[in-house]
Coordinates of C-alpha atoms (C1' of nucleotides) in Angstrom, one line a residue:
Chain K
M1 CA 14.5 -10.3 21.6
S2 CA 13.7 -12.2 23.6
Q3 CA 12.4 -9.7 26.7
N4 CA 8.4 -9.1 26.2
I5 CA 7.6 -7.4 22.7
R6 CA 5.1 -4.8 23.6
V7 CA 4.1 -2.2 20.6
R8 CA 2.0 0.4 19.9
F9 CA -0.2 1.5 17.1
A10 CA -0.8 5.6 17.6
P11 CA -3.0 7.4 15.7
S12 CA -4.5 10.6 16.1
P13 CA -8.2 11.4 15.6
T14 CA -8.0 13.9 13.3
G15 CA -9.5 12.2 10.2
P16 CA -9.6 9.1 9.4
L17 CA -7.0 6.7 8.9
H18 CA -5.6 6.3 5.6
I19 CA -4.5 2.4 3.8
G20 CA -0.5 3.9 5.1
G21 CA -1.8 4.6 8.7
V22 CA -3.9 1.0 8.7
R23 CA 0.0 -0.4 6.8
T24 CA 1.5 1.2 10.4
A25 CA -1.0 -1.2 12.1
L26 CA -0.7 -4.1 10.3
Y27 CA 3.5 -4.2 10.5
N28 CA 3.0 -3.2 14.1
Y29 CA 0.1 -5.7 14.2
L30 CA 2.2 -8.3 12.8
F31 CA 6.2 -7.8 14.8
A32 CA 3.3 -8.2 17.7
R33 CA 1.8 -10.9 17.1
K34 CA 4.8 -13.4 15.5
H35 CA 6.9 -12.4 18.5
G36 CA 3.9 -13.5 21.4
G37 CA 4.6 -9.7 22.4
S38 CA 1.4 -7.5 22.6
M39 CA -0.1 -5.0 20.5
I40 CA -1.5 -1.5 22.0
L41 CA -3.9 1.6 21.0
R42 CA -3.1 4.3 22.3
I43 CA -5.1 8.1 21.2
E44 CA -2.9 11.3 20.5
D45 CA -5.4 13.2 20.8
T46 CA -3.7 16.4 22.7
D47 CA -4.4 18.3 19.7
Q48 CA -7.8 19.8 20.6
G49 CA -8.5 22.6 17.9
R50 CA -8.1 19.5 15.4
F51 CA -10.4 16.6 16.9
V52 CA -12.6 16.0 15.0
P53 CA -15.9 13.6 16.1
G54 CA -15.9 9.7 14.4
A55 CA -12.7 9.5 13.9
E56 CA -11.1 7.3 16.7
A57 CA -14.3 5.0 16.1
Y58 CA -13.9 4.7 13.0
I59 CA -9.7 3.9 13.3
I60 CA -11.4 1.2 15.4
E61 CA -13.9 -0.2 12.9
S62 CA -11.4 0.3 9.6
L63 CA -8.3 -2.0 12.0
A64 CA -11.1 -4.5 12.7
W65 CA -12.4 -5.4 9.5
C66 CA -8.3 -6.2 8.5
G67 CA -8.4 -7.9 11.3
I68 CA -6.1 -6.1 13.6
H69 CA -7.6 -6.3 16.8
F70 CA -5.8 -5.1 20.1
D71 CA -4.6 -6.4 23.5
E72 CA -5.2 -2.8 25.5
S73 CA -6.8 0.7 24.4
D74 CA -9.4 2.6 26.0
A75 CA -12.1 0.3 24.8
V76 CA -10.5 -3.6 25.8
G77 CA -8.7 -1.7 29.0
G78 CA -5.4 -2.5 29.8
P79 CA -2.7 -2.4 33.3
H80 CA -1.9 0.4 31.5
A81 CA -5.3 2.6 31.1
P82 CA -6.4 5.1 30.5
Y83 CA -4.8 5.3 26.7
R84 CA -5.8 8.6 25.1
Q85 CA -3.5 10.6 26.4
S86 CA -6.6 13.1 26.8
D87 CA -7.4 11.2 29.8
R88 CA -3.8 11.2 30.8
K89 CA -3.7 15.0 31.0
A90 CA -2.7 15.6 34.8
L91 CA 0.1 13.1 34.2
Y92 CA 2.7 15.2 31.8
R93 CA 2.5 17.9 34.4
Q94 CA 5.2 16.7 36.4
Y95 CA 7.5 15.3 33.7
S96 CA 7.6 18.3 32.3
D97 CA 8.5 19.9 35.9
Q98 CA 11.4 17.0 35.9
L99 CA 13.2 18.4 33.2
I100 CA 12.8 21.9 34.4
A101 CA 14.0 21.0 37.1
S102 CA 17.3 18.7 36.0
G103 CA 18.0 21.9 33.3
N104 CA 16.8 20.1 30.1
A105 CA 13.9 22.0 29.4
Y106 CA 12.7 26.0 30.5
Y107 CA 10.1 28.3 30.4
A108 CA 9.3 30.4 26.6
F109 CA 7.0 32.6 26.7
D110 CA 6.9 34.3 23.5
T111 CA 3.9 34.9 22.0
P112 CA 2.4 33.0 18.8
E113 CA 2.1 35.6 16.9
E114 CA 6.6 37.2 17.6
L115 CA 7.3 33.7 16.4
E116 CA 5.7 34.4 13.8
K117 CA 6.5 37.8 12.9
L118 CA 10.6 36.0 13.3
R119 CA 9.4 33.3 10.8
K120 CA 8.3 36.0 8.4
T121 CA 10.9 38.3 8.5
A122 CA 13.1 35.6 8.6
E123 CA 11.7 33.8 5.8
D124 CA 12.2 37.7 3.7
N125 CA 15.6 37.3 4.0
K126 CA 15.2 33.8 3.1
Q127 CA 16.8 32.2 6.2
T128 CA 14.5 29.4 8.6
F129 CA 14.2 31.3 12.6
T130 CA 14.8 28.6 14.8
Y131 CA 14.3 28.4 18.1
N132 CA 18.1 26.8 18.7
A133 CA 21.2 27.8 21.0
E134 CA 21.5 31.3 19.2
S135 CA 18.4 32.8 19.3
R136 CA 16.8 31.3 22.7
K137 CA 19.7 34.0 24.0
H138 CA 17.7 36.8 22.4
L139 CA 14.0 35.9 23.2
H140 CA 12.4 35.7 26.3
N141 CA 12.8 32.4 28.4
S142 CA 13.9 31.3 32.1
L143 CA 17.2 31.1 29.8
T144 CA 17.1 35.3 28.7
M145 CA 14.8 36.1 32.5
S146 CA 16.0 36.4 35.8
K147 CA 14.3 33.9 38.2
D148 CA 11.5 36.5 39.8
E149 CA 10.7 37.6 36.6
V150 CA 10.1 34.0 35.2
D151 CA 8.4 33.8 39.0
S152 CA 6.3 36.6 39.4
L153 CA 5.3 35.8 34.9
I154 CA 4.3 32.4 36.0
A155 CA 2.3 34.1 39.7
A156 CA 0.2 36.8 36.8
E157 CA -0.9 34.1 35.1
V158 CA 0.9 34.7 31.9
P159 CA 0.9 32.4 29.0
Y160 CA 4.1 30.1 28.7
V161 CA 5.5 26.8 27.1
V162 CA 7.8 24.5 27.5
R163 CA 10.4 23.9 25.8
F164 CA 13.6 21.4 25.4
L165 CA 17.3 22.2 26.0
I166 CA 18.8 21.2 22.9
P167 CA 23.0 20.0 24.5
E168 CA 25.0 21.9 21.8
N169 CA 28.0 20.9 20.6
S170 CA 26.7 16.9 20.7
E171 CA 26.0 14.3 18.3
V172 CA 23.2 12.2 18.6
V173 CA 23.6 8.8 17.4
M174 CA 20.4 7.0 16.7
D175 CA 20.2 3.4 15.4
D176 CA 17.2 2.2 13.1
I177 CA 16.2 -1.3 12.7
I178 CA 15.1 -0.5 8.8
R179 CA 17.3 2.2 8.4
G180 CA 20.9 1.8 10.1
K181 CA 23.4 4.6 12.2
V182 CA 21.6 7.4 11.9
V183 CA 24.2 11.0 13.0
V184 CA 22.8 14.1 13.6
K185 CA 24.7 17.3 15.3
S186 CA 22.3 18.6 17.6
E187 CA 23.2 22.6 16.3
T188 CA 20.6 21.3 13.9
L189 CA 17.7 20.4 15.6
D190 CA 15.4 22.9 17.3
D191 CA 14.1 23.7 20.9
K192 CA 11.1 22.1 20.5
V193 CA 8.1 23.1 22.4
L194 CA 7.2 19.8 24.8
Y195 CA 4.3 21.2 27.0
K196 CA 1.7 23.7 25.4
S197 CA 0.5 26.8 26.9
D198 CA -2.9 25.4 27.2
G199 CA -2.2 23.2 29.5
M200 CA -1.7 19.8 27.6
P201 CA 1.7 17.9 26.3
T202 CA 3.2 17.8 22.6
Y203 CA 3.1 14.7 20.9
H204 CA 6.9 15.0 21.1
L205 CA 6.4 14.8 24.9
A206 CA 3.6 12.6 25.4
N207 CA 5.0 10.0 23.0
I208 CA 8.0 9.9 24.8
V209 CA 6.1 9.4 28.2
D210 CA 3.9 7.3 27.8
D211 CA 5.8 4.9 25.4
H212 CA 8.4 4.3 28.9
L213 CA 5.6 4.1 31.0
M214 CA 3.6 1.7 28.7
E215 CA 6.8 -0.4 28.2
I216 CA 6.8 0.1 25.1
S217 CA 9.8 -1.9 23.5
H218 CA 9.2 -1.3 20.0
V219 CA 8.2 1.9 17.9
I220 CA 7.1 1.1 14.6
R221 CA 5.8 3.9 13.1
G222 CA 5.2 6.3 9.0
E223 CA 9.3 7.6 8.4
E224 CA 7.7 11.0 8.3
W225 CA 8.9 10.8 11.7
L226 CA 12.3 10.2 11.2
P227 CA 13.5 13.9 11.4
S228 CA 11.7 14.0 15.1
L229 CA 14.2 10.3 15.8
P230 CA 16.9 13.1 17.1
L231 CA 15.0 14.4 19.9
H232 CA 13.1 11.4 21.2
K233 CA 16.1 10.4 21.3
L234 CA 18.0 13.7 23.2
L235 CA 14.5 13.0 25.8
Y236 CA 14.7 9.8 26.9
Q237 CA 18.3 10.2 27.5
A238 CA 17.3 13.3 29.9
F239 CA 15.1 11.6 31.5
G240 CA 17.8 8.4 32.7
W241 CA 15.3 5.6 30.4
E242 CA 15.6 3.2 28.2
A243 CA 14.8 4.4 24.8
P244 CA 12.9 1.4 22.5
Q245 CA 14.1 0.1 19.9
F246 CA 13.0 2.1 16.3
A247 CA 11.1 0.7 12.5
H248 CA 11.0 3.9 10.4
L249 CA 9.0 2.3 7.3
P250 CA 9.2 4.1 4.1
L251 CA 6.1 5.8 2.6
L252 CA 3.3 5.0 0.4
L253 CA 3.6 7.3 -2.8
K254 CA 0.8 8.3 -5.3
P255 CA 0.6 5.8 -8.4
D256 CA 1.4 8.6 -10.5
G257 CA 3.7 11.4 -10.1
N258 CA 5.9 11.4 -6.9
G259 CA 4.8 12.4 -2.8
K260 CA 3.3 10.3 -0.5
L261 CA -0.5 9.2 -1.0
S262 CA -2.7 12.0 0.1
K263 CA -5.9 12.1 1.1
R264 CA -7.2 13.8 -2.1
D265 CA -5.3 11.2 -4.5
G266 CA -8.0 8.2 -4.8
D267 CA -10.7 10.4 -5.6
R268 CA -8.6 12.0 -8.0
L269 CA -7.6 8.3 -9.5
G270 CA -10.6 6.6 -8.6
F271 CA -9.2 4.1 -5.8
P272 CA -9.9 4.8 -2.5
V273 CA -7.1 6.0 0.0
F274 CA -10.1 4.3 3.7
P275 CA -10.3 1.4 3.7
L276 CA -13.6 2.2 5.3
Q277 CA -16.3 5.0 3.8
W278 CA -15.7 7.8 5.6
N279 CA -17.7 10.5 5.9
D280 CA -16.6 14.1 6.5
P281 CA -18.6 16.2 9.1
K282 CA -17.8 19.1 8.3
S283 CA -17.3 19.6 5.2
G284 CA -20.0 16.9 4.7
E285 CA -17.4 15.2 2.0
V286 CA -17.2 11.6 0.9
S287 CA -14.3 9.7 0.4
S288 CA -14.4 5.9 -1.1
G289 CA -13.4 3.1 0.9
Y290 CA -12.2 -0.2 0.4
R291 CA -15.1 -2.2 1.7
E292 CA -17.9 -0.1 0.5
S293 CA -16.1 -0.5 -3.4
G294 CA -16.2 -4.5 -2.9
Y295 CA -12.6 -5.6 -1.5
F296 CA -12.1 -8.8 0.7
P297 CA -10.8 -7.7 3.5
D298 CA -8.3 -10.1 3.3
A299 CA -7.1 -9.2 -0.3
F300 CA -6.7 -5.8 1.2
V301 CA -4.9 -6.1 4.4
N302 CA -2.6 -9.1 2.2
M303 CA -2.1 -6.2 -0.8
L304 CA -1.3 -3.8 2.0
A305 CA 1.5 -6.2 3.4
L306 CA 3.4 -6.4 0.6
L307 CA 3.5 -2.8 0.2
G308 CA 6.6 -2.3 1.0
W309 CA 7.5 -6.3 2.8
N310 CA 7.8 -8.9 0.7
P311 CA 9.1 -12.9 2.0
G312 CA 12.2 -13.3 0.0
T313 CA 10.3 -16.1 -1.8
E314 CA 7.9 -15.7 -4.4
Q315 CA 4.8 -16.1 -2.7
E316 CA 2.1 -14.1 -2.7
L317 CA -0.8 -14.8 -1.5
F318 CA -0.8 -14.6 2.0
N319 CA -3.4 -15.4 5.3
M320 CA -3.0 -13.1 8.7
D321 CA -1.6 -16.2 10.4
E322 CA 0.6 -16.6 7.3
L323 CA 1.7 -13.4 7.1
I324 CA 2.7 -13.5 11.1
A325 CA 5.3 -16.6 10.6
A326 CA 6.8 -15.0 7.7
F327 CA 7.8 -11.7 8.8
S328 CA 9.8 -9.2 9.8
L329 CA 10.5 -6.2 10.0
E330 CA 14.9 -6.8 8.2
R331 CA 12.4 -7.3 5.3
V332 CA 11.1 -3.9 5.1
G333 CA 12.8 -1.8 2.3
K334 CA 14.1 1.9 2.7
A335 CA 12.3 2.7 -0.2
G336 CA 9.3 4.9 -0.8
S337 CA 6.4 2.5 -2.4
K338 CA 4.3 3.4 -5.6
F339 CA 0.8 2.8 -4.8
D340 CA -0.5 0.0 -8.0
P341 CA -4.2 -0.1 -8.0
E342 CA -4.7 -2.0 -10.4
K343 CA -2.1 -5.4 -8.6
T344 CA -4.8 -4.7 -5.9
K345 CA -7.6 -5.5 -7.9
W346 CA -5.8 -9.2 -9.2
F347 CA -5.1 -9.7 -5.2
N348 CA -9.2 -9.3 -4.5
H349 CA -9.2 -11.6 -8.1
Q350 CA -6.9 -14.0 -6.8
Y351 CA -9.1 -14.0 -3.3
L352 CA -12.1 -14.3 -5.1
I353 CA -11.9 -16.7 -6.8
R354 CA -10.6 -19.1 -4.7
K355 CA -13.2 -18.7 -1.7
S356 CA -16.4 -20.9 -1.4
N357 CA -18.3 -20.5 -4.1
E358 CA -22.0 -20.7 -1.7
E359 CA -19.8 -17.8 0.6
I360 CA -19.2 -16.1 -3.1
A361 CA -23.0 -16.8 -3.9
G362 CA -24.4 -15.4 0.0
H363 CA -23.0 -11.9 -1.0
F364 CA -24.2 -11.9 -4.5
G365 CA -27.5 -13.2 -3.1
K366 CA -27.9 -9.8 -1.6
I367 CA -27.2 -7.6 -4.1
L368 CA -29.2 -9.8 -6.3
S369 CA -32.6 -9.2 -3.6
K370 CA -32.0 -5.6 -4.0
K371 CA -32.5 -5.9 -7.3
G372 CA -35.2 -7.9 -7.0
F373 CA -34.8 -11.2 -6.6
N374 CA -35.4 -13.7 -4.7
I375 CA -33.7 -16.8 -5.7
D376 CA -32.1 -19.8 -4.1
L377 CA -29.0 -20.0 -2.4
E378 CA -28.0 -22.9 -4.7
K379 CA -29.1 -21.9 -8.3
I380 CA -26.9 -18.7 -7.7
T381 CA -24.0 -21.3 -5.6
R382 CA -24.2 -23.0 -9.0
V383 CA -24.3 -19.6 -11.4
V384 CA -21.4 -18.0 -9.2
S385 CA -19.5 -21.4 -10.3
L386 CA -19.7 -20.8 -13.5
V387 CA -18.4 -16.9 -13.5
K388 CA -16.6 -16.1 -10.2
E389 CA -13.4 -16.5 -12.4
R390 CA -14.4 -13.6 -14.7
V391 CA -14.7 -10.8 -12.2
N392 CA -12.1 -8.9 -9.6
F393 CA -15.2 -7.8 -7.1
V394 CA -18.3 -9.5 -6.3
N395 CA -20.4 -6.3 -7.5
E396 CA -19.0 -7.9 -10.8
L397 CA -21.6 -11.3 -11.2
W398 CA -24.0 -9.7 -12.4
A399 CA -23.1 -8.2 -15.9
E400 CA -21.3 -11.6 -16.0
S401 CA -24.9 -13.3 -15.2
Y402 CA -28.0 -11.5 -15.6
F403 CA -28.7 -14.0 -18.1
F404 CA -29.8 -16.6 -15.5
F405 CA -32.2 -15.4 -13.9
E406 CA -33.6 -13.6 -16.6
A407 CA -34.2 -13.4 -20.4
P408 CA -32.0 -10.7 -22.5
Q409 CA -33.8 -7.9 -23.6
T410 CA -31.8 -6.1 -26.2
Y411 CA -29.8 -8.3 -28.2
D412 CA -26.0 -7.1 -30.1
D413 CA -26.4 -5.7 -32.7
Q414 CA -22.9 -6.2 -33.7
V415 CA -23.0 -10.2 -32.9
I416 CA -27.2 -9.5 -34.4
K417 CA -25.2 -8.5 -37.9
K418 CA -22.2 -11.4 -37.7
R419 CA -23.5 -14.2 -35.9
W420 CA -27.8 -14.0 -37.5
K421 CA -28.1 -15.3 -41.3
D422 CA -31.3 -16.2 -43.7
D423 CA -31.4 -19.7 -42.0
S424 CA -30.9 -18.5 -38.4
P425 CA -35.2 -18.8 -37.8
A426 CA -35.7 -22.0 -38.7
Q427 CA -32.1 -23.7 -37.6
M428 CA -33.1 -22.6 -34.3
Q429 CA -36.9 -23.2 -34.6
S430 CA -35.7 -27.1 -35.5
L431 CA -33.5 -26.5 -32.5
A432 CA -36.7 -25.5 -29.7
I433 CA -38.4 -28.7 -31.0
M434 CA -35.3 -31.0 -30.4
L435 CA -34.4 -29.5 -26.7
A436 CA -37.9 -29.6 -26.1
S437 CA -38.3 -33.7 -27.3
L438 CA -35.3 -33.9 -24.0
E439 CA -36.1 -36.0 -20.8
T440 CA -32.9 -34.7 -19.6
F441 CA -32.3 -31.3 -19.3
D442 CA -28.2 -31.6 -17.7
T443 CA -25.8 -29.7 -19.3
T444 CA -24.4 -33.2 -20.6
A445 CA -27.2 -34.5 -22.0
I446 CA -28.3 -31.6 -23.5
D447 CA -24.2 -31.9 -25.3
E448 CA -25.1 -35.2 -26.5
A449 CA -28.0 -33.7 -27.4
I450 CA -27.1 -31.2 -29.5
K451 CA -24.1 -32.5 -31.3
S452 CA -26.3 -35.3 -32.6
W453 CA -28.6 -32.5 -34.0
L454 CA -26.1 -31.2 -35.6
E455 CA -25.0 -34.3 -37.1
T456 CA -28.9 -35.1 -38.3
N457 CA -28.4 -32.2 -40.2
G458 CA -25.2 -31.4 -41.0
Y459 CA -25.1 -27.9 -39.2
G460 CA -21.8 -26.0 -38.4
M461 CA -21.3 -26.1 -34.6
G462 CA -19.8 -22.6 -34.6
A463 CA -23.1 -20.6 -37.1
V464 CA -25.8 -22.7 -35.1
M465 CA -24.4 -22.8 -31.1
N466 CA -22.7 -18.3 -32.1
A467 CA -27.1 -17.2 -33.2
M468 CA -28.1 -19.8 -30.2
R469 CA -26.1 -18.0 -27.7
L470 CA -27.5 -14.3 -29.0
L471 CA -30.5 -16.2 -28.0
L472 CA -30.7 -17.1 -25.3
V473 CA -28.0 -14.2 -23.7
G474 CA -28.0 -11.3 -25.9
A475 CA -24.4 -11.2 -26.8
S476 CA -22.2 -12.4 -27.7
K477 CA -20.3 -13.6 -23.9
G478 CA -20.7 -16.2 -20.9
P479 CA -19.9 -19.3 -20.4
H480 CA -20.5 -22.5 -21.9
L481 CA -24.2 -22.6 -23.4
A482 CA -25.5 -26.4 -22.0
D483 CA -24.4 -24.7 -18.6
I484 CA -27.0 -21.7 -19.4
M485 CA -30.2 -24.5 -20.4
A486 CA -29.9 -26.5 -17.8
V487 CA -29.4 -23.5 -15.2
I488 CA -31.6 -21.7 -16.9
G489 CA -34.1 -24.8 -17.4
K490 CA -36.5 -26.2 -20.2
E491 CA -38.8 -23.6 -20.6
E492 CA -37.1 -20.7 -20.3
S493 CA -34.5 -21.6 -22.5
I494 CA -37.0 -22.2 -25.5
R495 CA -38.6 -19.7 -24.3
R496 CA -36.0 -17.7 -25.2
I497 CA -35.5 -19.1 -29.0
A498 CA -39.0 -18.7 -28.9
A499 CA -38.9 -14.3 -28.3
G500 CA -35.5 -14.1 -29.6
I501 CA -36.5 -14.8 -32.9
E502 CA -39.7 -12.9 -33.6
K503 CA -38.1 -10.2 -32.0
L504 CA -34.8 -10.0 -34.6
K505 CA -37.7 -10.4 -37.4
I506 CA -38.4 -7.1 -37.0
Chain P
rG1 C1' 17.4 27.5 2.4
rC2 C1' 18.8 23.9 6.1
rU3 C1' 18.7 18.6 8.3
rC4 C1' 17.9 14.1 7.6
rC5 C1' 16.2 9.4 4.2
rC6 C1' 16.0 6.9 0.1
rU7 C1' 18.0 5.5 -6.1
rU8 C1' 17.0 -2.6 -9.5
rC9 C1' 12.1 -3.2 -15.5
rG10 C1' 6.1 2.1 -16.0
rU11 C1' 5.1 -0.7 -11.0
rC12 C1' 5.4 -4.1 -6.2
rU13 C1' 10.7 -5.9 -5.6
rA14 C1' 14.5 -10.3 -6.1
rG15 C1' 19.2 -10.4 -5.5
rU16 C1' 23.6 -5.2 -2.0
rC17 C1' 24.8 -6.8 5.2
rA18 C1' 29.1 -12.2 3.8
rG19 C1' 31.6 -9.3 -4.2
rG20 C1' 31.3 -14.2 -9.2
rC21 C1' 25.9 -19.3 -9.6
rC22 C1' 23.1 -12.1 -12.5
rC23 C1' 24.4 -10.5 -20.6
rA24 C1' 19.6 -9.6 -13.3
rG25 C1' 14.8 -13.0 -11.4
rG26 C1' 9.3 -13.8 -10.0
rA27 C1' 4.2 -10.8 -10.1
rC28 C1' 0.6 -6.9 -12.0
rG29 C1' -0.3 -4.1 -16.3
rC30 C1' 0.7 -4.3 -21.5
rC31 C1' 1.3 -6.6 -26.6
rA32 C1' 1.8 -12.1 -29.2
rG33 C1' 0.5 -17.1 -30.0
rG34 C1' -2.9 -21.0 -28.6
rU35 C1' -6.7 -23.8 -25.8
rU36 C1' -12.5 -22.1 -26.7
rU37 C1' -19.6 -22.8 -30.6
rU38 C1' -18.6 -16.3 -28.1
rC39 C1' -16.4 -13.6 -24.1
rA40 C1' -14.3 -14.3 -20.1
rU41 C1' -11.1 -18.1 -17.7
rC42 C1' -6.5 -20.8 -18.6
rC43 C1' -2.1 -22.3 -20.9
rU44 C1' 2.6 -20.2 -23.3
rG45 C1' 5.9 -16.3 -25.3
rG46 C1' 7.8 -11.5 -25.7
rU47 C1' 7.9 -6.4 -24.2
rA48 C1' 10.8 -3.5 -20.5
rA49 C1' 15.6 -1.8 -15.5
rC50 C1' 20.8 -2.3 -11.9
rA51 C1' 20.3 6.7 -11.9
rG52 C1' 25.0 9.0 -14.2
rG53 C1' 30.1 9.5 -12.9
rG54 C1' 34.9 8.0 -11.1
rG55 C1' 37.5 4.9 -8.3
rU56 C1' 38.9 -0.4 -5.3
rU57 C1' 39.3 -5.9 -7.8
rC58 C1' 41.3 -11.0 -11.6
rG59 C1' 35.7 -9.9 -11.4
rA60 C1' 31.0 -5.4 -8.7
rA61 C1' 23.6 -4.3 -9.6
rU62 C1' 26.5 -6.2 -4.6
rC63 C1' 32.2 -2.5 -1.5
rC64 C1' 34.6 3.4 -1.6
rC65 C1' 33.7 8.8 -3.7
rC66 C1' 31.3 12.5 -5.8
rU67 C1' 27.1 14.3 -8.6
rA68 C1' 22.1 14.1 -9.5
rG69 C1' 16.8 13.2 -9.2
rG70 C1' 13.0 12.0 -5.8
rG71 C1' 11.2 12.4 -0.9
rA72 C1' 10.4 13.6 4.4
rG73 C1' 10.8 17.2 8.1
rU74 C1' 11.9 21.9 9.9
rA75 C1' 4.2 24.4 13.9
rC76 C1' 2.0 26.4 20.9
rC77 C1' -0.1 18.6 14.8
rA78 C1' 0.2 14.2 14.8

RNA sequence: GCUCCCUUCGUCUAGUCAGGCCCAGGACGCCAGGUUUUCAUCCUGGUAACAGGGGUUCGAAUCCCCUAGGGAGUACCA
């Protein structure tokens, strides 16, 4: 692999990119970076009927969020511009003509309605209609008509398509980096349309022409394309071009049952299937995204990278540079992977606890502001340091730390029953008086003071601390009590104790 | 239906190319115990798999064959 490595990610802007597509882009990116090659973004919008406004921008934004950037694309330009197939429309015609001239393709005048009817009839007889070596002999095409007939139909502007002529009785031998050698008999293939009656090429033609023109060295794409590989291979042969190397990635499967992960699965099962939230311009439907759900892009990317690929070591946490260094197509598995939302949360947790308290505090501060709290970063940072190990997401921080910012409004009934005894009010009263006398109010000072106070009075640590926790937090949870008190301060601590004693009387 | 691809714990996977180091290792989840003033974290332990059947071999998760199951494709969509 010493030649120039050039890979492309070639999405169709027909909707949002789901995580399977993101993974394909990621593997392309890792492969390109690993080998010092180029990553190209090509927009495959040859289907005029399926264009969805905003989809292209969504794809680019999603990938940028993941840290995947392109060396050549419509936005950044490049030596093979344009990078959008609709902008390259004029280019494909000559290649279609070339194939007709060389006898590798032919004109077909069958209307969609006629073909639909043939398919129906075949289906009724439990068969499948295919446009192939057998059936093309009886259909309306330049193989069955005289040259004059064909010319006059074209002159009369009768709509037609160009179909690829699959060679008879030959074997197509392909080599896939992930799957190895694959052999298919040509008679099982059908004469695919290369050029549509609307003047646009189909995916098959455009893809081969562009990959060749853009000097793509490796085509890394989803397994759903594997059945098209024989056609693509034949197309390269017909043009007399050297084909790139292929790698067909295993599919991402739904967590429950079988089948490939689809857009619908996410909201059905309660996890995002899209990197970013997507608001469908046509249906108005909103699909959740990883970004909006609170996932860190690096955690998301890490999770995705390990879904179908593994380094062969026991390392699980990789930043982008480490992924690039470790990645290889040879270590991509062959079988589809069921997506596991639980492990994805675990990845986010790992990233969250490894990020600095300051960084997390910055994110959490925004949530606090929205709730109307104006807290200085230093305090938030301290709170974060005390609770971040308890959560998977920044947006879960509030539930674990609200008591640092506001006094409890309710007190957990279960805890009251268990921890609030007859002598608790008096004990708490006395404890509050002791705390009020402290000059230094930091964790160590508080701990020491309480310890000696307990000893002097002969109280048990468990009973006292749990009752106090009830007053300060309102529930049986949270970090070390002295830490909480140190953060909220002496006055607030004493105030909460007094208020709690009052409220629990009733 | 036809073509192609795939098959190790519930899930992600190591091991398969170069058969013995694997009565199968790691991670997530789950369960139990420990630490702890609470909850959580954390620590320790446990649970659980070579799809089935034939062969080849002294020896097979690994090689060969068959069966079963799953998936993808089968458009003037990509």
